[in-house]
Tab-separated table of C-alpha atoms in Angstrom:
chain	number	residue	atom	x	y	z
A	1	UNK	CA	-16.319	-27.467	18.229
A	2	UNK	CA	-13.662	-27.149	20.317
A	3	UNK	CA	-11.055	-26.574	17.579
A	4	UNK	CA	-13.599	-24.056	16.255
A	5	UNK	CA	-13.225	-22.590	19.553
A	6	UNK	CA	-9.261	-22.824	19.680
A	7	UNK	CA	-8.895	-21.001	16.214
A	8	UNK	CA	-11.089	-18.154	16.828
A	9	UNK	CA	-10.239	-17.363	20.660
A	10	UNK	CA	-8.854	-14.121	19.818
A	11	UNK	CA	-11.941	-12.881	18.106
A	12	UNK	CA	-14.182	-13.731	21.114
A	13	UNK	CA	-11.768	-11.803	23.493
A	14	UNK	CA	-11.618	-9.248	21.394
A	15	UNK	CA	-15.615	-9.146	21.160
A	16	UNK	CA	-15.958	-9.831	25.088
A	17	UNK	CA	-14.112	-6.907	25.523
A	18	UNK	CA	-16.217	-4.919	23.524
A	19	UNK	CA	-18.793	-6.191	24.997
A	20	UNK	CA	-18.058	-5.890	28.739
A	21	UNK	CA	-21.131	-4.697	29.522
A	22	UNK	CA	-22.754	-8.185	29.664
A	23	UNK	CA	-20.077	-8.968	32.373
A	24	UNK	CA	-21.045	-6.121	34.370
A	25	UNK	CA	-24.709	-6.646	34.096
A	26	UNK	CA	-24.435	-10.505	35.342
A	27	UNK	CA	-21.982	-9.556	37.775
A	28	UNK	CA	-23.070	-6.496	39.132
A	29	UNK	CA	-19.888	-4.678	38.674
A	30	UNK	CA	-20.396	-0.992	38.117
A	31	UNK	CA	-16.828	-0.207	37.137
A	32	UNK	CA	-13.314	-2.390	35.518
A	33	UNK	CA	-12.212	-4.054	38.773
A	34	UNK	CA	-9.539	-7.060	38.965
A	35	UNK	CA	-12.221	-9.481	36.777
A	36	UNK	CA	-12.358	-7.334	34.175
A	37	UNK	CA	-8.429	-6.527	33.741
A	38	UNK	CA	-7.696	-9.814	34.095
A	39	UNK	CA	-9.542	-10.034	30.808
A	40	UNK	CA	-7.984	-7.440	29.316
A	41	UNK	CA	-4.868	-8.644	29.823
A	42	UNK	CA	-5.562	-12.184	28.420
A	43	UNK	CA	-6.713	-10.565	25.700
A	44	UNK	CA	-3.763	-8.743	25.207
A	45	UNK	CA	-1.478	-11.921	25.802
A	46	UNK	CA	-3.250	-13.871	23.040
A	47	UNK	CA	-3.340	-11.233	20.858
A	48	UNK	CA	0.276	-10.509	21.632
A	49	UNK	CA	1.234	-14.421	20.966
A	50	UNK	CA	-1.129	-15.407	17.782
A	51	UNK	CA	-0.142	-12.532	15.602
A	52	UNK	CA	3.305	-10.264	14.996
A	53	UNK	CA	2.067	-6.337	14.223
A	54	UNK	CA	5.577	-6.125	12.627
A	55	UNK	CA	4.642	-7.302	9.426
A	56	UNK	CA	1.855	-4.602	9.567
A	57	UNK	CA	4.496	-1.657	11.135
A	58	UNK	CA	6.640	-2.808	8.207
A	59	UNK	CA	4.285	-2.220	5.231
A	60	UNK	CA	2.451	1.147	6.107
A	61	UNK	CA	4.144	4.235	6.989
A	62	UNK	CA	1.007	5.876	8.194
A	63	UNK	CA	-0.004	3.503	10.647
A	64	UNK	CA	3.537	3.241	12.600
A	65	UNK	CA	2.719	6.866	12.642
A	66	UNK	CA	-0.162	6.161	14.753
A	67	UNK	CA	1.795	4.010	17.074
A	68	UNK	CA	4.347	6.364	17.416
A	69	UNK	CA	1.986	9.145	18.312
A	70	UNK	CA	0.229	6.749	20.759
A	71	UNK	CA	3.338	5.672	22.271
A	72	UNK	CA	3.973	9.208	23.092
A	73	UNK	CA	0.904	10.085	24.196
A	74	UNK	CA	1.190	7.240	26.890
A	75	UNK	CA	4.590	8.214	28.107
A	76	UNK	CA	3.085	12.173	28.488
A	77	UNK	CA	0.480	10.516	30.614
A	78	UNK	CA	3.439	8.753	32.773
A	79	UNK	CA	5.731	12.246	32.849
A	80	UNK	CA	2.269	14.678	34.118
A	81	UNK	CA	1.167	11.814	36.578
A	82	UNK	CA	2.569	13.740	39.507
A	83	UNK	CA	0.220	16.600	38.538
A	84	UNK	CA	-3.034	15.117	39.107
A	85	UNK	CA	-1.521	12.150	41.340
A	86	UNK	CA	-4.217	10.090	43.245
A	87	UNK	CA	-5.134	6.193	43.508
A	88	UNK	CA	-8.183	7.734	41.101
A	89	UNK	CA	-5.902	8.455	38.360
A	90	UNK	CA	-3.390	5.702	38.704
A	91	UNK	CA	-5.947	3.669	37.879
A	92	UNK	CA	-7.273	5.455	34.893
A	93	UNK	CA	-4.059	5.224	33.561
A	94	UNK	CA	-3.779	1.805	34.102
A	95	UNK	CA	-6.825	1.557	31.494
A	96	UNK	CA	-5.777	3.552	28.985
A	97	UNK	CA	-2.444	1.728	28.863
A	98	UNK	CA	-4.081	-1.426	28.858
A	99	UNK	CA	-7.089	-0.431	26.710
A	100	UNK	CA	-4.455	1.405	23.646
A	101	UNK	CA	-2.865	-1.778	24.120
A	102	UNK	CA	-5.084	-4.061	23.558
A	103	UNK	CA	-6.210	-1.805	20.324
A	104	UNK	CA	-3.100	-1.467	18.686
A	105	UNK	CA	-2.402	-5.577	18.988
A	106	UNK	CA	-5.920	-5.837	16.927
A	107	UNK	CA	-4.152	-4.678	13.783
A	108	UNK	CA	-2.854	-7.859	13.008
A	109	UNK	CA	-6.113	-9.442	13.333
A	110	UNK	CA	-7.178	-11.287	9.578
A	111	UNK	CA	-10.125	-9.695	7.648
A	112	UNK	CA	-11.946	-13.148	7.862
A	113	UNK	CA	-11.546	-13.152	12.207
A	114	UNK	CA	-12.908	-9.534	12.102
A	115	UNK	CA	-15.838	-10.091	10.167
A	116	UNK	CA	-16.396	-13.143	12.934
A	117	UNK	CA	-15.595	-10.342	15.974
A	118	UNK	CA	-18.322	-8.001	14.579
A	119	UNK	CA	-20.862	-11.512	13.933
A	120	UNK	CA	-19.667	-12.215	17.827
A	121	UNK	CA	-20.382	-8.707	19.163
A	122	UNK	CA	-24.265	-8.778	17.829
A	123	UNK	CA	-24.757	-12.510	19.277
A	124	UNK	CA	-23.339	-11.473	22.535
A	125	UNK	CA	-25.653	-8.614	22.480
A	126	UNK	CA	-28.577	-10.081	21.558
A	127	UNK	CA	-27.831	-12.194	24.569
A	128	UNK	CA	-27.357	-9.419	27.128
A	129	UNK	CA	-30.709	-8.056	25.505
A	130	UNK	CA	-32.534	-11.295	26.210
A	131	UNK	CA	-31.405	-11.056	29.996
A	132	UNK	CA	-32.562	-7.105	29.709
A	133	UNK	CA	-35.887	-8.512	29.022
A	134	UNK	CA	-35.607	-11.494	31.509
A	135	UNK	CA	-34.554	-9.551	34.160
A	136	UNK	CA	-36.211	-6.063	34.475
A	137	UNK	CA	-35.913	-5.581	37.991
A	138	UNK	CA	-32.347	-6.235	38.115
A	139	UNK	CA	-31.888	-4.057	35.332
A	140	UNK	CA	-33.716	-1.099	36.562
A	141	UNK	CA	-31.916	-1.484	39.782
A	142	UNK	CA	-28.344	-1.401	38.007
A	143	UNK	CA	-29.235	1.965	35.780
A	144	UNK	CA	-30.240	3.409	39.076
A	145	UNK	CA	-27.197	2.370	41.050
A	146	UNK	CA	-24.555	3.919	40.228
A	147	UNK	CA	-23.670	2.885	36.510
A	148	UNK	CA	-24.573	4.864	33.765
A	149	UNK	CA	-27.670	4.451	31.950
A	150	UNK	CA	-25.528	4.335	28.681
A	151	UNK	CA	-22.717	2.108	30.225
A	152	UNK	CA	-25.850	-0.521	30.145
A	153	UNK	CA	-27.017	0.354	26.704
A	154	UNK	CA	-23.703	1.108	24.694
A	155	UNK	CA	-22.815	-1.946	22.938
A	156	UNK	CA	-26.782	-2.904	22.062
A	157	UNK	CA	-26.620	0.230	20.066
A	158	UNK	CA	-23.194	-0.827	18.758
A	159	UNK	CA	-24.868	-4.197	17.468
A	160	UNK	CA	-28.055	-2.038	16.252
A	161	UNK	CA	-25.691	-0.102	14.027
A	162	UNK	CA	-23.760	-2.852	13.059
A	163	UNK	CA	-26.982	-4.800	12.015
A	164	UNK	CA	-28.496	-1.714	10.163
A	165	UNK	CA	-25.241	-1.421	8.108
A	166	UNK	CA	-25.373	-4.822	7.070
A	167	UNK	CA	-29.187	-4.704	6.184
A	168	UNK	CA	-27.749	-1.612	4.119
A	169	UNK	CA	-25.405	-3.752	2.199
A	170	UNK	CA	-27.331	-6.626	1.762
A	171	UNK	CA	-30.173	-4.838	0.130
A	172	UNK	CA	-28.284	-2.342	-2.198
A	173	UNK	CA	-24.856	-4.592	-2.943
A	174	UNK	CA	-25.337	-8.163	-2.187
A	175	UNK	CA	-28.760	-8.689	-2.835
A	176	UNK	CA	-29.189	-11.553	0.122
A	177	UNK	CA	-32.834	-11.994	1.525
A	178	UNK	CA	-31.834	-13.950	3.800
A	179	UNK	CA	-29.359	-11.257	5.043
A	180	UNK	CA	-31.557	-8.571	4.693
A	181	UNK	CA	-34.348	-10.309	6.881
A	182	UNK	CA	-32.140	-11.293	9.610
A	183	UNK	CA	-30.553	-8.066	9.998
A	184	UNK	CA	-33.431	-6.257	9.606
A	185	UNK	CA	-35.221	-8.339	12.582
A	186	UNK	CA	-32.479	-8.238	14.690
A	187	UNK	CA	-32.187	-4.479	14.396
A	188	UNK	CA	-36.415	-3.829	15.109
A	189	UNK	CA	-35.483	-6.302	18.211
A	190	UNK	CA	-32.541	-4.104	19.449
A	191	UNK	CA	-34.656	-0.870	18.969
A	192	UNK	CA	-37.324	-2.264	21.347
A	193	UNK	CA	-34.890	-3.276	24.156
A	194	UNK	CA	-33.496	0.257	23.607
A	195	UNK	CA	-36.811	1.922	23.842
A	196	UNK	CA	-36.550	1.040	27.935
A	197	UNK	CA	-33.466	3.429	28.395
A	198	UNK	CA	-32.906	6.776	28.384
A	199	UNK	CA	-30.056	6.378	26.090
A	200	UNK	CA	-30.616	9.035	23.382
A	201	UNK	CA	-27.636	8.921	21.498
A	202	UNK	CA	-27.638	4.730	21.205
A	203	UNK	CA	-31.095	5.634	19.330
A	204	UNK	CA	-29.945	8.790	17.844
A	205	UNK	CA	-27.205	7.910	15.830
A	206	UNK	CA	-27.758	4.362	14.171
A	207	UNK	CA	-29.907	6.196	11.700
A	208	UNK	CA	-27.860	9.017	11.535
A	209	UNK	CA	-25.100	6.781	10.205
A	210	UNK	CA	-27.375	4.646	7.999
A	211	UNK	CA	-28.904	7.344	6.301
A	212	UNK	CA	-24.537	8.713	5.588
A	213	UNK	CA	-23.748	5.277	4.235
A	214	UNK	CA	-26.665	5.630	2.063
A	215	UNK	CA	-24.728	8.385	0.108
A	216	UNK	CA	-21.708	5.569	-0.541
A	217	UNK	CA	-24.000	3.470	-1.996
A	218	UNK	CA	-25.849	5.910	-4.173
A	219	UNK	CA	-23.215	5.447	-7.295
A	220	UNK	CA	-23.571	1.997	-7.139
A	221	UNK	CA	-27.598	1.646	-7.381
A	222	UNK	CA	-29.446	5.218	-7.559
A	223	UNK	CA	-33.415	3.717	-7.632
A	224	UNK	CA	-32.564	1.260	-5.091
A	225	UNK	CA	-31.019	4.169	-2.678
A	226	UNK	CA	-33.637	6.545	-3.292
A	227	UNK	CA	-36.460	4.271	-2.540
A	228	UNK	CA	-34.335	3.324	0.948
A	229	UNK	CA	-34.279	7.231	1.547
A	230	UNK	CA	-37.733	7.440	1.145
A	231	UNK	CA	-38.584	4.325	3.140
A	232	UNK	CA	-36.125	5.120	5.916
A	233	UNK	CA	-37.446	8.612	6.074
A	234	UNK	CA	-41.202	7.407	6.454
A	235	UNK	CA	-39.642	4.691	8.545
A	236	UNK	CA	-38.388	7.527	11.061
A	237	UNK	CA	-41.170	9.051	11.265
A	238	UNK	CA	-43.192	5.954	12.519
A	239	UNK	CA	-40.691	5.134	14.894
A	240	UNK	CA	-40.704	8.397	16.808
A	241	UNK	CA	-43.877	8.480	17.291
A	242	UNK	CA	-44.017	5.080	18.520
A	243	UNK	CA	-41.467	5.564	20.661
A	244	UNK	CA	-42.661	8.811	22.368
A	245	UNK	CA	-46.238	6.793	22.670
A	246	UNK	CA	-44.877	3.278	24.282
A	247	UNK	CA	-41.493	4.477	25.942
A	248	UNK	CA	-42.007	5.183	29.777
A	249	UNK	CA	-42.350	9.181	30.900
A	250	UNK	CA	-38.679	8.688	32.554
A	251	UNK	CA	-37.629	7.754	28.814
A	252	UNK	CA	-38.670	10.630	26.225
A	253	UNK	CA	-38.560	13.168	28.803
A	254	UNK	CA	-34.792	13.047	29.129
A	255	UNK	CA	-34.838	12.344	25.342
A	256	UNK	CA	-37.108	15.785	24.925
A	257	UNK	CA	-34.588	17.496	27.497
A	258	UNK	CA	-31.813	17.153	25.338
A	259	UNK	CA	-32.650	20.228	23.302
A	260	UNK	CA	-33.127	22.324	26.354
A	261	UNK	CA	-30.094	24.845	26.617
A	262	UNK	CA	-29.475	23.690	30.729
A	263	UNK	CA	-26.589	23.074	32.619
A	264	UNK	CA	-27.986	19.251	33.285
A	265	UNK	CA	-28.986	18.651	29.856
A	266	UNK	CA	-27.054	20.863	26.830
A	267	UNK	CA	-23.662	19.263	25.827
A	268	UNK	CA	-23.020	22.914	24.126
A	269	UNK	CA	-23.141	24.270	28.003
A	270	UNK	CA	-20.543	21.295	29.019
A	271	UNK	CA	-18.244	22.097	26.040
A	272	UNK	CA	-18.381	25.712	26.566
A	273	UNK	CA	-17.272	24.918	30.043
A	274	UNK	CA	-14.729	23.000	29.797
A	275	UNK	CA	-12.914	25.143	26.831
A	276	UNK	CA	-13.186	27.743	29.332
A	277	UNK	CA	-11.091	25.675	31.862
A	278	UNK	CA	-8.328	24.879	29.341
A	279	UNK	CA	-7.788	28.208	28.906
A	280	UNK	CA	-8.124	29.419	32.366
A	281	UNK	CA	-5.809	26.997	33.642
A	282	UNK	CA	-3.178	27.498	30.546
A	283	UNK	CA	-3.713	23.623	29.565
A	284	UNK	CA	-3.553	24.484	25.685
A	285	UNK	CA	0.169	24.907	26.508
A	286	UNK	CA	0.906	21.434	26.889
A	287	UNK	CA	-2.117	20.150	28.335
A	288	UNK	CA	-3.439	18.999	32.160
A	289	UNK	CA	-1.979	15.836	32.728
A	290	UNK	CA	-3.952	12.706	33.035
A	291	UNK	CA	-7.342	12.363	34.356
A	292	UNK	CA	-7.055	16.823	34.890
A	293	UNK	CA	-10.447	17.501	34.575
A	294	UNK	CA	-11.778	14.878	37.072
A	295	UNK	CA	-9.141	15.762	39.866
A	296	UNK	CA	-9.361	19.452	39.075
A	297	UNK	CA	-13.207	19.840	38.606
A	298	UNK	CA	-15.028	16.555	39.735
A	299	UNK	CA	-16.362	16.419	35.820
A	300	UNK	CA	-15.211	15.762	32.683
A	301	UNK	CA	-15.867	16.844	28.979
A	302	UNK	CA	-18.149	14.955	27.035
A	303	UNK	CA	-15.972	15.426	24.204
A	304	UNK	CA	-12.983	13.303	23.187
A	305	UNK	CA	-11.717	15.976	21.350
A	306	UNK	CA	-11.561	18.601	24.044
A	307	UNK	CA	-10.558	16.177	26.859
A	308	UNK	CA	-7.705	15.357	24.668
A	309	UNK	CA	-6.298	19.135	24.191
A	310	UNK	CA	-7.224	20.252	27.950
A	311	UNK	CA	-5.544	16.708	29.607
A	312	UNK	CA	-3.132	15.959	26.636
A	313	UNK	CA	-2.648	19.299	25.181
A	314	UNK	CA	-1.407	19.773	21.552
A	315	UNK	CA	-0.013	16.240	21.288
A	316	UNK	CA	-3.379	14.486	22.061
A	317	UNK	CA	-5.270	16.708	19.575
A	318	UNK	CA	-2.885	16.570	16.876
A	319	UNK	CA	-2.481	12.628	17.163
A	320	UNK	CA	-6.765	12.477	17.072
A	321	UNK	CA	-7.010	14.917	14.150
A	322	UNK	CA	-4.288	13.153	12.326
A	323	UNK	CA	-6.093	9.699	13.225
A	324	UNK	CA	-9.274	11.365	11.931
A	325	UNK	CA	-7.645	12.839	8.868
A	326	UNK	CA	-6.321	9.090	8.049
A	327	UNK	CA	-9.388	7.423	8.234
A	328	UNK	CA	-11.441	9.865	6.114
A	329	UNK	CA	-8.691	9.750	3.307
A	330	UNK	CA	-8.563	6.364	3.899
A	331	UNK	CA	-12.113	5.536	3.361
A	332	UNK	CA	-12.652	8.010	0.947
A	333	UNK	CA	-10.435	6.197	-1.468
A	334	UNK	CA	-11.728	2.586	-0.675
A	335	UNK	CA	-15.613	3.436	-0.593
A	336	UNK	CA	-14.554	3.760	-5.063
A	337	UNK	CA	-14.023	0.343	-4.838
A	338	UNK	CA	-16.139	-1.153	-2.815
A	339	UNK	CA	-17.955	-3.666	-4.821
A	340	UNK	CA	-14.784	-5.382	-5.844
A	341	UNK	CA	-14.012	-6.484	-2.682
A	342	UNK	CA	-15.708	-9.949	-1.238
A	343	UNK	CA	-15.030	-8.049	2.557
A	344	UNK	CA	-16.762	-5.122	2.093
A	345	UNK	CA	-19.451	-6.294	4.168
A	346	UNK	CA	-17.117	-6.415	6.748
A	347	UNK	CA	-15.512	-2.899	6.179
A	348	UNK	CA	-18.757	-0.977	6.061
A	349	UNK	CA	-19.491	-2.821	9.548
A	350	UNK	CA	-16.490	-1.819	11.274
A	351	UNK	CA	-16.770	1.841	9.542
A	352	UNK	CA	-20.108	2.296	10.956
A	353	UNK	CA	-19.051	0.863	14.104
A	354	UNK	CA	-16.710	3.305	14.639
A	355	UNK	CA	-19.030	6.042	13.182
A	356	UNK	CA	-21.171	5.149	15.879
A	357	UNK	CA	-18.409	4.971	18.944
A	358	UNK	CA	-16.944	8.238	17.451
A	359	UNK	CA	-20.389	10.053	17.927
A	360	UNK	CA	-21.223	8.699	21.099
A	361	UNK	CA	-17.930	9.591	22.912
A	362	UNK	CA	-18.081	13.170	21.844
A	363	UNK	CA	-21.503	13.549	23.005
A	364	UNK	CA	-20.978	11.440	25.918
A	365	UNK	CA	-18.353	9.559	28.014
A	366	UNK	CA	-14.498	9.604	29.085
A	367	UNK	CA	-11.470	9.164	26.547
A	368	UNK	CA	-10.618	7.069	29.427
A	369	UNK	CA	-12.906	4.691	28.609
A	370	UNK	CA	-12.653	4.326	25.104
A	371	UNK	CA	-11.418	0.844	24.401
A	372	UNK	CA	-14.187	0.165	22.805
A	373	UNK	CA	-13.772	3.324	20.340
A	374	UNK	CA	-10.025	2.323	19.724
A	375	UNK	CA	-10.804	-0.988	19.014
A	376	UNK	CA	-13.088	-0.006	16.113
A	377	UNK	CA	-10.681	2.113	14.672
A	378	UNK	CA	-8.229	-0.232	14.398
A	379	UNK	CA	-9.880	-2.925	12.795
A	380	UNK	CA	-11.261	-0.372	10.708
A	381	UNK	CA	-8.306	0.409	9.580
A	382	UNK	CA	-6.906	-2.863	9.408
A	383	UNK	CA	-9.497	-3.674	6.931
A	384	UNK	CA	-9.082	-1.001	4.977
A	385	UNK	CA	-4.980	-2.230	5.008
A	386	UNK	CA	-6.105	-5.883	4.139
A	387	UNK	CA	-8.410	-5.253	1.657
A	388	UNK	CA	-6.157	-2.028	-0.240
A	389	UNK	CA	-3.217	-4.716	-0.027
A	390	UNK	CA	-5.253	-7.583	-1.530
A	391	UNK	CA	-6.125	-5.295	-4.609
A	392	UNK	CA	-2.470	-4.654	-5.201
């Protein structure tokens, strides 16, 4: 046990990490204080000592790319710091340092210890889900103190998508009943621990991204995936209406506010808002400095995409886009062989992983606290590497 412990220590940081939010629920710890750096940074030691990223810097041209964007990106945050100086933002850039750090060591992390991080981040979830359920009172107290309803529901809906994309596979590719029925329970027990929160997008976009992979799977069996379609549809259905009849008032009326056009509620009205500010304040030229909007305007985005151009200006956005660009060409070219490769399971995991961390931080939260979004990407695209160098 102990050596299976030893050999996989990385892979449980790495989920831990990901997973913080157990940490902060048994600890009461709202936001990253000493505790949770001091995990970050072990992380980043053992990381740092078990693998060498050279060998992966050496081999692909587009990913030292990414690095090299990153790395600048992090010294433009050092250069602007005197713009938007406070203790505030010196620690915000503390965890984006140590957070893009921490990502970009991941690369080097072996297709087999990834598919154990993603098996890690569901079990630690279904954990933190059990002590949800075990203690209510504590948990109503900590959504109404002063973290984030989502900060306490992010990673369950993480593990939901991660479950539903691996009932996906199992059903249409690997043809596992065993697979199919334990990710299939898991993900009906996640949805009822979510139906307690007001967290629309962890319930919004697990299906959303189920019903995308769908279309990568249609080539491969077209009765099977149009009989999921159907089922998932009817499925939907169902589970809206039992969720607007057994979640409390609190619950679907912030999910029903969502399509009112408000200040509070529209992320259109937030967007508009904060494009207005770049351009008021000339940030498009070469962008606000670290942590701009908070300092400047007590708020920030909702958008990782507009948060980069106002705070990072032209060299944020064009390292995202190209990021973005990468991965879709990337994918795009792997999803034609996916039923050659043994992994694949553990690609379409990590791709709909990151689907769901991509949607949710440009509907909600900062770039600033994003680890768990860069993480994602990178073993996405580390798997993607491994699996594209194992074919050749």
């Amino acid at each position: 046990m102990l050596t299976l412990i030893k050999d996989n220590v990385e892979s449980f940081l790495v989920a831990l990490v990901m997973s913080m939010n157990i940490l902060r629920f048994m600890l009461n710890i709202y936001d990253t204080n000493l505790l949770l750096y001091a995990i970050y940074v072990i992380t980043a030691i053992v990381l740092l000592f078990k693998y060498n990223i050279g060998n992966v810097l050496r081999f692909s041209v587009k990913i030292r790319n990414i690095y090299y964007l990153n790395v600048a990106i992090l010294f433009f945050a050092f250069v602007t710091l005197p713009l938007t100086f406070s203790m505030d933002t010196i620690s915000t850039l503390v965890k984006f340092i140590v957070s893009t750090v921490i990502a970009g060591l991941c690369i080097s992390i072996p297709i087999k210890k990834i598919k154990i991080v993603l098996y890690l981040i569901v079990f630690i979830n279904l954990a933190y889900s059990v002590l949800l359920l075990l203690y209510p009172d504590r948990s109503d107290a900590y959504m109404q103190g002063d973290a984030n309803y989502l900060n306490v529901t992010l990673t369950i809906g993480c593990a939901l998508t991660i479950c539903l994309a691996y009932f996906l596979y199992t059903y249409i590719i690997k043809n596992s009943l065993f697979g199919m029925a334990v990710s299939l329970s898991l993900s009906v027990f996640y949805f009822l621990i979510l139906m307690r929160f007001a967290a629309r997008g962890v319930l919004l976009f697990p299906p959303v991204i189920v019903l995308f992979l769908t279309t990568l799977f249609f080539k491969y069996h077209k009765l099977k995936t149009t009989i999921f379609i159907i089922i998932l549809a009817i499925g939907l259905l169902f589970v809206f209406n039992y969720f607007m009849q057994n979640a409390s008032d609190y619950v679907t009326g912030r999910f029903l506010r969502m399509f009112e056009d408000t200040e509070d509620e529209s992320r259109v009205y937030v967007w508009k808002k904060s494009i207005g500010m770049i351009f008021d304040q000339y940030w498009f030229v070469l962008g606000g400095g670290i942590n701009a909007f908070r300092e400047n305007f007590d708020f920030y985005p909702h958008n990782i995409f507009i948060q980069y151009f106002g705070e990072l200006g032209f060299l944020g956005i064009f390292s995202l886009i190209y990021c973005v660009v990468y991965v879709v060409k990337e994918i795009k070219s792997l999803v034609l062989y996916i039923s050659r490769h043994q992994e694949s399971i553990t690609f379409i995991c990590c791709f709909a992983g990151l689907l769901y961390y991509f949607l949710t931080f440009n509907k909600s939260f900062s770039i600033y606290d994003a680890c768990p979004l860069q993480i994602m990407f990178v073993l996405t695209i580390s798997t993607v590497y491994q699996l594209k160098n194992n074919e050749n």
